Short mmCIF file of C-alpha atoms in Angstrom, two decimals:
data_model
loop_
_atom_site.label_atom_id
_atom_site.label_comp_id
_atom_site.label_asym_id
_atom_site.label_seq_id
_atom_site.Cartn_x
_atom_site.Cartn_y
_atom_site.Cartn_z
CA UNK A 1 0.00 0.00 0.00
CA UNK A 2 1.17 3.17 -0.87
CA UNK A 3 2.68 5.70 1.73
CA UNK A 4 0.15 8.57 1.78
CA UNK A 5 2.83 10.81 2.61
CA UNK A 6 4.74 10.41 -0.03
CA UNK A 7 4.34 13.44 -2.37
CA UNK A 8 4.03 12.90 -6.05
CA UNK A 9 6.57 15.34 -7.00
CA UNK A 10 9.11 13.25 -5.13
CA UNK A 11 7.41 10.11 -7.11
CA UNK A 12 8.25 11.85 -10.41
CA UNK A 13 11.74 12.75 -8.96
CA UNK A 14 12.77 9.64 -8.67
CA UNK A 15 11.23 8.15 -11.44
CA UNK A 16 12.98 11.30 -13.65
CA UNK A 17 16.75 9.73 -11.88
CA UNK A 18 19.52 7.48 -13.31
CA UNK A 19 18.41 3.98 -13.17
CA UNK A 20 21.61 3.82 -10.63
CA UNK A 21 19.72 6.30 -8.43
CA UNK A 22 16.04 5.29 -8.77
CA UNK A 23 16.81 2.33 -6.28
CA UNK A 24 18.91 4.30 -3.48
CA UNK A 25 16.61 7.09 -3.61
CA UNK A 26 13.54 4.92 -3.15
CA UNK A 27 15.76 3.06 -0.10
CA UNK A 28 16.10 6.51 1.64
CA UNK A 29 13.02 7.60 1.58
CA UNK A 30 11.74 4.56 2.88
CA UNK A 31 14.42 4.38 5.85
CA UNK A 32 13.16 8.05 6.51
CA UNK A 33 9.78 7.22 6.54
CA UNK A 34 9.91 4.40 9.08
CA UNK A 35 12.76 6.59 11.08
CA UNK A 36 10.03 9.23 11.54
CA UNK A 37 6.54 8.42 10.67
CA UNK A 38 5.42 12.11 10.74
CA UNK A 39 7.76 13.20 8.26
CA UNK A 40 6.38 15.34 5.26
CA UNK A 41 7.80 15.52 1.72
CA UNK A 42 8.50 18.80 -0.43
CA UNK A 43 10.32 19.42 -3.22
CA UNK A 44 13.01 22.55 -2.60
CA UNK A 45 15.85 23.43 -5.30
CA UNK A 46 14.53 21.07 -7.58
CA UNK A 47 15.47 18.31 -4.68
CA UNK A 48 13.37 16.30 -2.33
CA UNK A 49 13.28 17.70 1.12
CA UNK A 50 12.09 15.57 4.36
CA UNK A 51 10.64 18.02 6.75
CA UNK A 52 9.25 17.43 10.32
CA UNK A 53 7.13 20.40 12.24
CA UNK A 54 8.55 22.83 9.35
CA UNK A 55 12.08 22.24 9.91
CA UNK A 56 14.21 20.45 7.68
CA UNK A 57 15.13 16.65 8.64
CA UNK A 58 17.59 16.21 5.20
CA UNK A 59 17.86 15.77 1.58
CA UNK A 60 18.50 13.49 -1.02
CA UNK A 61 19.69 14.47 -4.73
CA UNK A 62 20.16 12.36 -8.06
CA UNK A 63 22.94 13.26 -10.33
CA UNK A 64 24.48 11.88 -13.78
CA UNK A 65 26.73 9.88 -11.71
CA UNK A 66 26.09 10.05 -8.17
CA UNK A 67 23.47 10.74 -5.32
CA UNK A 68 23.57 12.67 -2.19
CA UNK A 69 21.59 12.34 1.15
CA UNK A 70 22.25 15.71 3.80
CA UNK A 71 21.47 15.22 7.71
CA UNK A 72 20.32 18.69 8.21
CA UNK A 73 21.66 20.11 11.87
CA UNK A 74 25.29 20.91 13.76
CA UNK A 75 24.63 18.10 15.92
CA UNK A 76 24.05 15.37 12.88
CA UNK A 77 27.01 16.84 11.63
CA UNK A 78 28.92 16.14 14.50
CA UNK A 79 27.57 12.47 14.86
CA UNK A 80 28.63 11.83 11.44
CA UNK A 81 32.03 13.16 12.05
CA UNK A 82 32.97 11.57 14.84
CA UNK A 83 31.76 8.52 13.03
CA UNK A 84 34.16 8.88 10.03
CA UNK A 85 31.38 9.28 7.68
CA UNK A 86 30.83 13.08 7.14
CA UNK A 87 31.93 13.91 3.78
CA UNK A 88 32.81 17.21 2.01
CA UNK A 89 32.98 14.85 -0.95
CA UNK A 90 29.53 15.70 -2.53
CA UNK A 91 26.45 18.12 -2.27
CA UNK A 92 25.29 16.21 1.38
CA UNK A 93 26.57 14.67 4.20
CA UNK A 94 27.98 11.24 3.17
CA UNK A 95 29.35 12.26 -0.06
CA UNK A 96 29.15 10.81 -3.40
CA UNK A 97 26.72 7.76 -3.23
CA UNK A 98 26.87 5.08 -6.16
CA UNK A 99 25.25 2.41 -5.06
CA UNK A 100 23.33 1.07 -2.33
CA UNK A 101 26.84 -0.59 -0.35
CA UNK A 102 28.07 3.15 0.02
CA UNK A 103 25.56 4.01 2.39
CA UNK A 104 26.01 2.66 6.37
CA UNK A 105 23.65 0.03 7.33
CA UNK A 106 20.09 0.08 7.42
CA UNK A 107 19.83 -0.42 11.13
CA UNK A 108 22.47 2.56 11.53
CA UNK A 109 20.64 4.87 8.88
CA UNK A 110 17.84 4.98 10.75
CA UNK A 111 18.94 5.87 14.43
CA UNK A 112 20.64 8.88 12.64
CA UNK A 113 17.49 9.62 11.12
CA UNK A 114 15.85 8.97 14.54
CA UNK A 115 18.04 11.32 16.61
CA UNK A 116 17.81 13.96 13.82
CA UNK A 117 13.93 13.82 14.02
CA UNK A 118 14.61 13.67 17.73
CA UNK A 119 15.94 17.17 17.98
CA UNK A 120 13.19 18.82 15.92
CA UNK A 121 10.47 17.48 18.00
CA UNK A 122 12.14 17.95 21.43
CA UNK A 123 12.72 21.63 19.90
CA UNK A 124 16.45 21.15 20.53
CA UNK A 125 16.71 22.49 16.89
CA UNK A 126 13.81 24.89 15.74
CA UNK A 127 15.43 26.61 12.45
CA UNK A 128 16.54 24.62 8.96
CA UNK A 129 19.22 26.91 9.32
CA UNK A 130 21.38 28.70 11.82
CA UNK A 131 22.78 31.68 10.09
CA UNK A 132 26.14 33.19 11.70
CA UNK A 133 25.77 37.32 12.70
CA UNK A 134 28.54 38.66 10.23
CA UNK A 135 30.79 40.90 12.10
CA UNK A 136 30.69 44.27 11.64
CA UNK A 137 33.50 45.99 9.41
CA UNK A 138 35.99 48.10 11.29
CA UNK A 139 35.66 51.61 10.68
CA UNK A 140 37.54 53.15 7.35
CA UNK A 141 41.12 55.17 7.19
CA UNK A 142 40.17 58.41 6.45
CA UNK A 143 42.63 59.33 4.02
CA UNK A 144 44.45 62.56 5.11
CA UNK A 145 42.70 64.98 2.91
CA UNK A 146 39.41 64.40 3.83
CA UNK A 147 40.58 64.10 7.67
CA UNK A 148 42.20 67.81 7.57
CA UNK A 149 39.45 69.18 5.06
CA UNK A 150 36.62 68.12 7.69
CA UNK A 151 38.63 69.53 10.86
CA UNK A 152 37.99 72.82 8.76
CA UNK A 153 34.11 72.21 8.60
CA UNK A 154 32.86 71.53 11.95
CA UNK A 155 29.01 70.65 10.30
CA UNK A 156 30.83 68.45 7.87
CA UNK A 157 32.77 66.88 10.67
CA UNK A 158 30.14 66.13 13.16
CA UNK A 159 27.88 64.61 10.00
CA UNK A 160 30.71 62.28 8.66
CA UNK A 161 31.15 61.19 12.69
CA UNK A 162 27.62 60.17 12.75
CA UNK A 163 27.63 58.03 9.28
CA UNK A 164 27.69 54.19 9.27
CA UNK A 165 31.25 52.91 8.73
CA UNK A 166 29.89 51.76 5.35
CA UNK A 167 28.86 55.93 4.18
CA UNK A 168 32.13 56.56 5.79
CA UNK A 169 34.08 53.67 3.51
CA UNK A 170 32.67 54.54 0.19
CA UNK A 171 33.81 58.64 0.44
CA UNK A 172 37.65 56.90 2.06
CA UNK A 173 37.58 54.99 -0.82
CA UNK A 174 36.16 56.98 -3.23
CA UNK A 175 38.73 59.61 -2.54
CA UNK A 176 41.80 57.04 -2.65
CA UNK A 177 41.17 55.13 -5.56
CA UNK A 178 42.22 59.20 -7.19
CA UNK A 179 44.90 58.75 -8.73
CA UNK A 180 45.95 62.32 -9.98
CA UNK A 181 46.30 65.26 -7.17
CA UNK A 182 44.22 67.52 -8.57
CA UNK A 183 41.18 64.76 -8.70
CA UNK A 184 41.63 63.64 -5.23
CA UNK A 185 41.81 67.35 -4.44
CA UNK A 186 37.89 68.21 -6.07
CA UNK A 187 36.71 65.13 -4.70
CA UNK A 188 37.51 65.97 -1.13
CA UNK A 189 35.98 69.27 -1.44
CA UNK A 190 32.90 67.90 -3.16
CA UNK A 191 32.95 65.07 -0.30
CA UNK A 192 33.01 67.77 2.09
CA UNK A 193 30.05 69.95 0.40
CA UNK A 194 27.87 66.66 0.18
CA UNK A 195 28.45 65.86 3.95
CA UNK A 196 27.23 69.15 5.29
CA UNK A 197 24.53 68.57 3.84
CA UNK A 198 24.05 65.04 5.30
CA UNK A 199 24.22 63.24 1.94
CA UNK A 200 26.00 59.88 1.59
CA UNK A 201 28.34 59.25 -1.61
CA UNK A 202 25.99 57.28 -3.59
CA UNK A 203 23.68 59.64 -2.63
CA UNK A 204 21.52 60.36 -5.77
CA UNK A 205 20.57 56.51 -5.58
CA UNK A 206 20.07 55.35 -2.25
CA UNK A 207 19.91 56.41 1.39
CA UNK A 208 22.03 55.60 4.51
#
C-alpha cells in the first residue's frame, strides 16, 4: 500500500533519476519514513526535502553519476564526524553515493534519522538553518585629505562622525582610488560639500 505521505513530486523525482539512483533514492526515503513516521515531503531546489514540524530533517539528490543524502543540523554533523562518515565529498553529508553498499547500514541509517527527528520534536533544533551574525567591518582610514578638510568644517565633521562605517568607507575609498592630485583634491571638497549637507556618496541613488 502506498505511503500517503509520499508526495508525487518526489514520485516523479525519482522516477525522472539514473536507473543507478532510482533504487537508493527509493531506499532513503523509505528508511526516513519508518525513522520518523510524521515526516512530510516537499520538493526545494529542484530536490526532495524531508521536513518534520517545518524544519528540515535532510535531503537526497540524483545526479548523472552520483546521489547525495544531507542530515540537516550541527549536531548530525557532528555524529557523522565523529563517526568517520561526514563527507565534504559531494552536495550532502555522506558524499558521493553510487550504489546502495556506500551508504552505512540500514539499522544505523535509521537511528541517525531517529536522533535527527529527535531534535526537531524535542525543539532542541527549531530553524533549517542557523545563520552566523557577520561581524561588523571596522571603521575606514580616512585618508588625510578628507581628515584635515573636515577639521575645517565643523558641520561636515560632526555629519561624517555620525555616518555608518559603510557611508564613511565609500567617500575613504572613493577619494583614494584618485589617482591624480588635482582629482583627489575636487573630490575631497565635493565630499566635504555633500556631507554638510548630510548626503551619503551614492547619494543620488540610495539612502544611509
Amino acid at each position: 500500500m502506498k505511503n500517503p505521505e509520499f508526495n508525487p513530486k518526489v514520485d516523479a523525482y525519482i522516477a525522472k533519476a539514473q536507473p543507478f539512483a532510482q533504487p537508493i533514492l527509493a531506499h532513503i526515503r523509505e528508511l526516513v519514513h519508518k525513522a520518523c513516521p510524521e515526516v512530510e515531503e516537499a520538493i526545494k531546489w529542484s530536490m526532495p526535502f524531508f521536513v518534520v514540524r517545518g524544519v528540515v530533517l535532510g535531503h537526497m539528490a540524483a545526479f548523472k553519476q552520483h546521489c547525495a543524502l544531507g542530515l540537516w543540523g550541527p549536531e548530525m554533523n557532528a555524529i557523522l564526524n565523529e563517526a568517520g562518515l561526514h563527507s565534504e565529498n559531494g552536495m550532502g553529508s555522506l558524499g558521493k553515493i553510487t550504489s546502495l553498499k556506500d551508504l552505512p547500514s540500514d539499522k544505523k541509517m535509521l537511528g541517525y534519522y531517529r536522533h535527527a527527528a529527535e531534535l526537531i520534536v524535542t525543539g532542541q533544533r527549531t530553524k533549517s538553518l542557523v545563520r552566523t551574525k557577520k561581524s561588523a567591518k571596522p571603521a575606514p582610514e580616512v585618508p588625510s585629505e578628507l581628515s584635515t578638510a573636515l577639521k575645517k568644517n565643523k558641520a561636515a565633521a560632526k555629519v561624517f562622525a555620525a555616518f555608518s562605517a559603510s557611508c564613511q568607507r565609500e567617500y575613504a575609498d572613493w577619494i583614494t582610488e584618485a589617482k591624480r592630485p588635482e582629482t583627489k583634491e575636487k573630490r575631497v571638497a565635493q565630499a566635504v560639500e555633500w556631507i554638510a549637507e548630510g548626503k551619503q556618496r551614492n547619494w543620488k541613488y540610495q539612502n544611509c
